């Protein structure tokens, strides 16, 4: 159960990070609301998962999921440039996250 909650929390990390960028310094209401709700739920899920998972592994997986999804969303919808090297590096992060899960 902790791993499922951790993955969902990692997805929510991407949600709040994206909303933070769209909030324009907390000057836009709805992105700010999404940011606050996403951040709260993401942190709560991380805290729950870390009750049974090692902190280092849990945090690395959470950050990795959030980072990959945030960059992927930005490349797909936000005009962030796409390159073969960037995709390879993102694949490396995914591989490391999977490796941490397998080793646990």
PDB file of C-alpha atoms in Angstrom:
ATOM      1  CA  UNK A   1       0.000   0.000   0.000  1.00  0.00           C
ATOM      2  CA  UNK A   2       2.852   2.394   0.808  1.00  0.00           C
ATOM      3  CA  UNK A   3       4.242   2.087  -2.720  1.00  0.00           C
ATOM      4  CA  UNK A   4       0.877   2.879  -4.308  1.00  0.00           C
ATOM      5  CA  UNK A   5       0.463   5.942  -2.098  1.00  0.00           C
ATOM      6  CA  UNK A   6       4.047   6.994  -2.868  1.00  0.00           C
ATOM      7  CA  UNK A   7       3.483   6.792  -6.628  1.00  0.00           C
ATOM      8  CA  UNK A   8       0.244   8.785  -6.371  1.00  0.00           C
ATOM      9  CA  UNK A   9       2.052  11.350  -4.223  1.00  0.00           C
ATOM     10  CA  UNK A  10       4.761  11.612  -6.873  1.00  0.00           C
ATOM     11  CA  UNK A  11       2.088  12.303  -9.479  1.00  0.00           C
ATOM     12  CA  UNK A  12       0.652  14.997  -7.201  1.00  0.00           C
ATOM     13  CA  UNK A  13       4.122  16.496  -6.919  1.00  0.00           C
ATOM     14  CA  UNK A  14       4.052  17.067 -10.670  1.00  0.00           C
ATOM     15  CA  UNK A  15       0.580  18.592 -10.326  1.00  0.00           C
ATOM     16  CA  UNK A  16       1.619  21.099  -7.669  1.00  0.00           C
ATOM     17  CA  UNK A  17       4.893  21.951  -9.407  1.00  0.00           C
ATOM     18  CA  UNK A  18       3.073  22.660 -12.656  1.00  0.00           C
ATOM     19  CA  UNK A  19       0.368  24.652 -10.854  1.00  0.00           C
ATOM     20  CA  UNK A  20       3.060  26.671  -9.091  1.00  0.00           C
ATOM     21  CA  UNK A  21       4.454  27.745 -12.435  1.00  0.00           C
ATOM     22  CA  UNK A  22       0.996  28.601 -13.738  1.00  0.00           C
ATOM     23  CA  UNK A  23       0.109  30.586 -10.594  1.00  0.00           C
ATOM     24  CA  UNK A  24       2.406  33.431 -11.689  1.00  0.00           C
ATOM     25  CA  UNK A  25       3.715  34.072  -8.191  1.00  0.00           C
ATOM     26  CA  UNK A  26       0.391  33.140  -6.540  1.00  0.00           C
ATOM     27  CA  UNK A  27      -1.367  35.939  -8.430  1.00  0.00           C
ATOM     28  CA  UNK A  28      -3.820  33.608 -10.222  1.00  0.00           C
ATOM     29  CA  UNK A  29      -6.494  32.046  -8.009  1.00  0.00           C
ATOM     30  CA  UNK A  30      -7.164  28.595  -9.476  1.00  0.00           C
ATOM     31  CA  UNK A  31      -3.584  27.547 -10.149  1.00  0.00           C
ATOM     32  CA  UNK A  32      -2.782  28.704  -6.591  1.00  0.00           C
ATOM     33  CA  UNK A  33      -5.652  26.604  -5.195  1.00  0.00           C
ATOM     34  CA  UNK A  34      -4.497  23.565  -7.209  1.00  0.00           C
ATOM     35  CA  UNK A  35      -0.952  24.173  -5.966  1.00  0.00           C
ATOM     36  CA  UNK A  36      -2.027  24.268  -2.310  1.00  0.00           C
ATOM     37  CA  UNK A  37      -4.258  21.227  -2.546  1.00  0.00           C
ATOM     38  CA  UNK A  38      -1.733  19.240  -4.588  1.00  0.00           C
ATOM     39  CA  UNK A  39       1.106  20.144  -2.231  1.00  0.00           C
ATOM     40  CA  UNK A  40      -0.890  19.189   0.853  1.00  0.00           C
ATOM     41  CA  UNK A  41      -2.032  15.846  -0.552  1.00  0.00           C
ATOM     42  CA  UNK A  42       1.397  15.063  -1.995  1.00  0.00           C
ATOM     43  CA  UNK A  43       3.172  15.720   1.298  1.00  0.00           C
ATOM     44  CA  UNK A  44       0.555  13.794   3.269  1.00  0.00           C
ATOM     45  CA  UNK A  45       0.996  10.807   0.960  1.00  0.00           C
ATOM     46  CA  UNK A  46       4.771  11.022   1.206  1.00  0.00           C
ATOM     47  CA  UNK A  47       4.550  11.163   5.004  1.00  0.00           C
ATOM     48  CA  UNK A  48       2.251   8.122   5.016  1.00  0.00           C
ATOM     49  CA  UNK A  49       4.540   6.127   2.724  1.00  0.00           C
ATOM     50  CA  UNK A  50       7.638   6.998   4.750  1.00  0.00           C
ATOM     51  CA  UNK A  51       6.098   5.368   7.807  1.00  0.00           C
ATOM     52  CA  UNK A  52       7.042   2.003   6.264  1.00  0.00           C
ATOM     53  CA  UNK A  53       9.539   2.804   3.491  1.00  0.00           C
ATOM     54  CA  UNK A  54      13.121   3.985   4.028  1.00  0.00           C
ATOM     55  CA  UNK A  55      13.334   7.775   3.846  1.00  0.00           C
ATOM     56  CA  UNK A  56      16.089   7.876   1.237  1.00  0.00           C
ATOM     57  CA  UNK A  57      14.376   5.435  -1.103  1.00  0.00           C
ATOM     58  CA  UNK A  58      10.913   6.926  -0.640  1.00  0.00           C
ATOM     59  CA  UNK A  59      12.055  10.488  -1.150  1.00  0.00           C
ATOM     60  CA  UNK A  60      14.155   9.628  -4.219  1.00  0.00           C
ATOM     61  CA  UNK A  61      11.246   7.781  -5.829  1.00  0.00           C
ATOM     62  CA  UNK A  62       8.821  10.623  -5.004  1.00  0.00           C
ATOM     63  CA  UNK A  63      11.134  13.281  -6.451  1.00  0.00           C
ATOM     64  CA  UNK A  64      11.959  11.157  -9.491  1.00  0.00           C
ATOM     65  CA  UNK A  65       8.320  10.573 -10.390  1.00  0.00           C
ATOM     66  CA  UNK A  66       7.484  14.235  -9.871  1.00  0.00           C
ATOM     67  CA  UNK A  67      10.454  15.474 -11.861  1.00  0.00           C
ATOM     68  CA  UNK A  68       9.902  13.182 -14.840  1.00  0.00           C
ATOM     69  CA  UNK A  69       6.188  13.949 -15.034  1.00  0.00           C
ATOM     70  CA  UNK A  70       6.723  17.696 -14.624  1.00  0.00           C
ATOM     71  CA  UNK A  71       9.291  17.835 -17.421  1.00  0.00           C
ATOM     72  CA  UNK A  72       7.226  15.547 -19.645  1.00  0.00           C
ATOM     73  CA  UNK A  73       4.134  17.735 -19.175  1.00  0.00           C
ATOM     74  CA  UNK A  74       6.174  20.860 -19.893  1.00  0.00           C
ATOM     75  CA  UNK A  75       7.579  19.321 -23.075  1.00  0.00           C
ATOM     76  CA  UNK A  76       4.130  18.179 -24.235  1.00  0.00           C
ATOM     77  CA  UNK A  77       2.108  21.267 -23.353  1.00  0.00           C
ATOM     78  CA  UNK A  78       4.356  24.057 -22.102  1.00  0.00           C
ATOM     79  CA  UNK A  79       6.749  24.640 -24.920  1.00  0.00           C
ATOM     80  CA  UNK A  80       9.800  23.161 -23.205  1.00  0.00           C
ATOM     81  CA  UNK A  81      12.258  21.979 -25.869  1.00  0.00           C
ATOM     82  CA  UNK A  82      12.516  18.253 -26.517  1.00  0.00           C
ATOM     83  CA  UNK A  83      15.802  16.572 -27.369  1.00  0.00           C
ATOM     84  CA  UNK A  84      17.069  13.032 -27.601  1.00  0.00           C
ATOM     85  CA  UNK A  85      19.514  13.721 -24.770  1.00  0.00           C
ATOM     86  CA  UNK A  86      16.766  15.091 -22.515  1.00  0.00           C
ATOM     87  CA  UNK A  87      14.583  12.052 -23.215  1.00  0.00           C
ATOM     88  CA  UNK A  88      17.514   9.732 -22.482  1.00  0.00           C
ATOM     89  CA  UNK A  89      18.184  11.480 -19.184  1.00  0.00           C
ATOM     90  CA  UNK A  90      14.513  11.224 -18.214  1.00  0.00           C
ATOM     91  CA  UNK A  91      14.619   7.525 -19.080  1.00  0.00           C
ATOM     92  CA  UNK A  92      17.641   7.254 -16.786  1.00  0.00           C
ATOM     93  CA  UNK A  93      15.647   8.760 -13.917  1.00  0.00           C
ATOM     94  CA  UNK A  94      12.814   6.306 -14.565  1.00  0.00           C
ATOM     95  CA  UNK A  95      15.321   3.444 -14.595  1.00  0.00           C
ATOM     96  CA  UNK A  96      16.775   4.572 -11.280  1.00  0.00           C
ATOM     97  CA  UNK A  97      13.323   4.846  -9.695  1.00  0.00           C
ATOM     98  CA  UNK A  98      12.439   1.348 -10.885  1.00  0.00           C
ATOM     99  CA  UNK A  99      15.802   0.099  -9.608  1.00  0.00           C
ATOM    100  CA  UNK A 100      15.158   1.551  -6.153  1.00  0.00           C
ATOM    101  CA  UNK A 101      11.783  -0.212  -6.043  1.00  0.00           C
ATOM    102  CA  UNK A 102      13.303  -3.519  -7.164  1.00  0.00           C
ATOM    103  CA  UNK A 103      16.062  -3.300  -4.550  1.00  0.00           C
ATOM    104  CA  UNK A 104      13.565  -2.607  -1.786  1.00  0.00           C
TER     105      UNK A 104
END
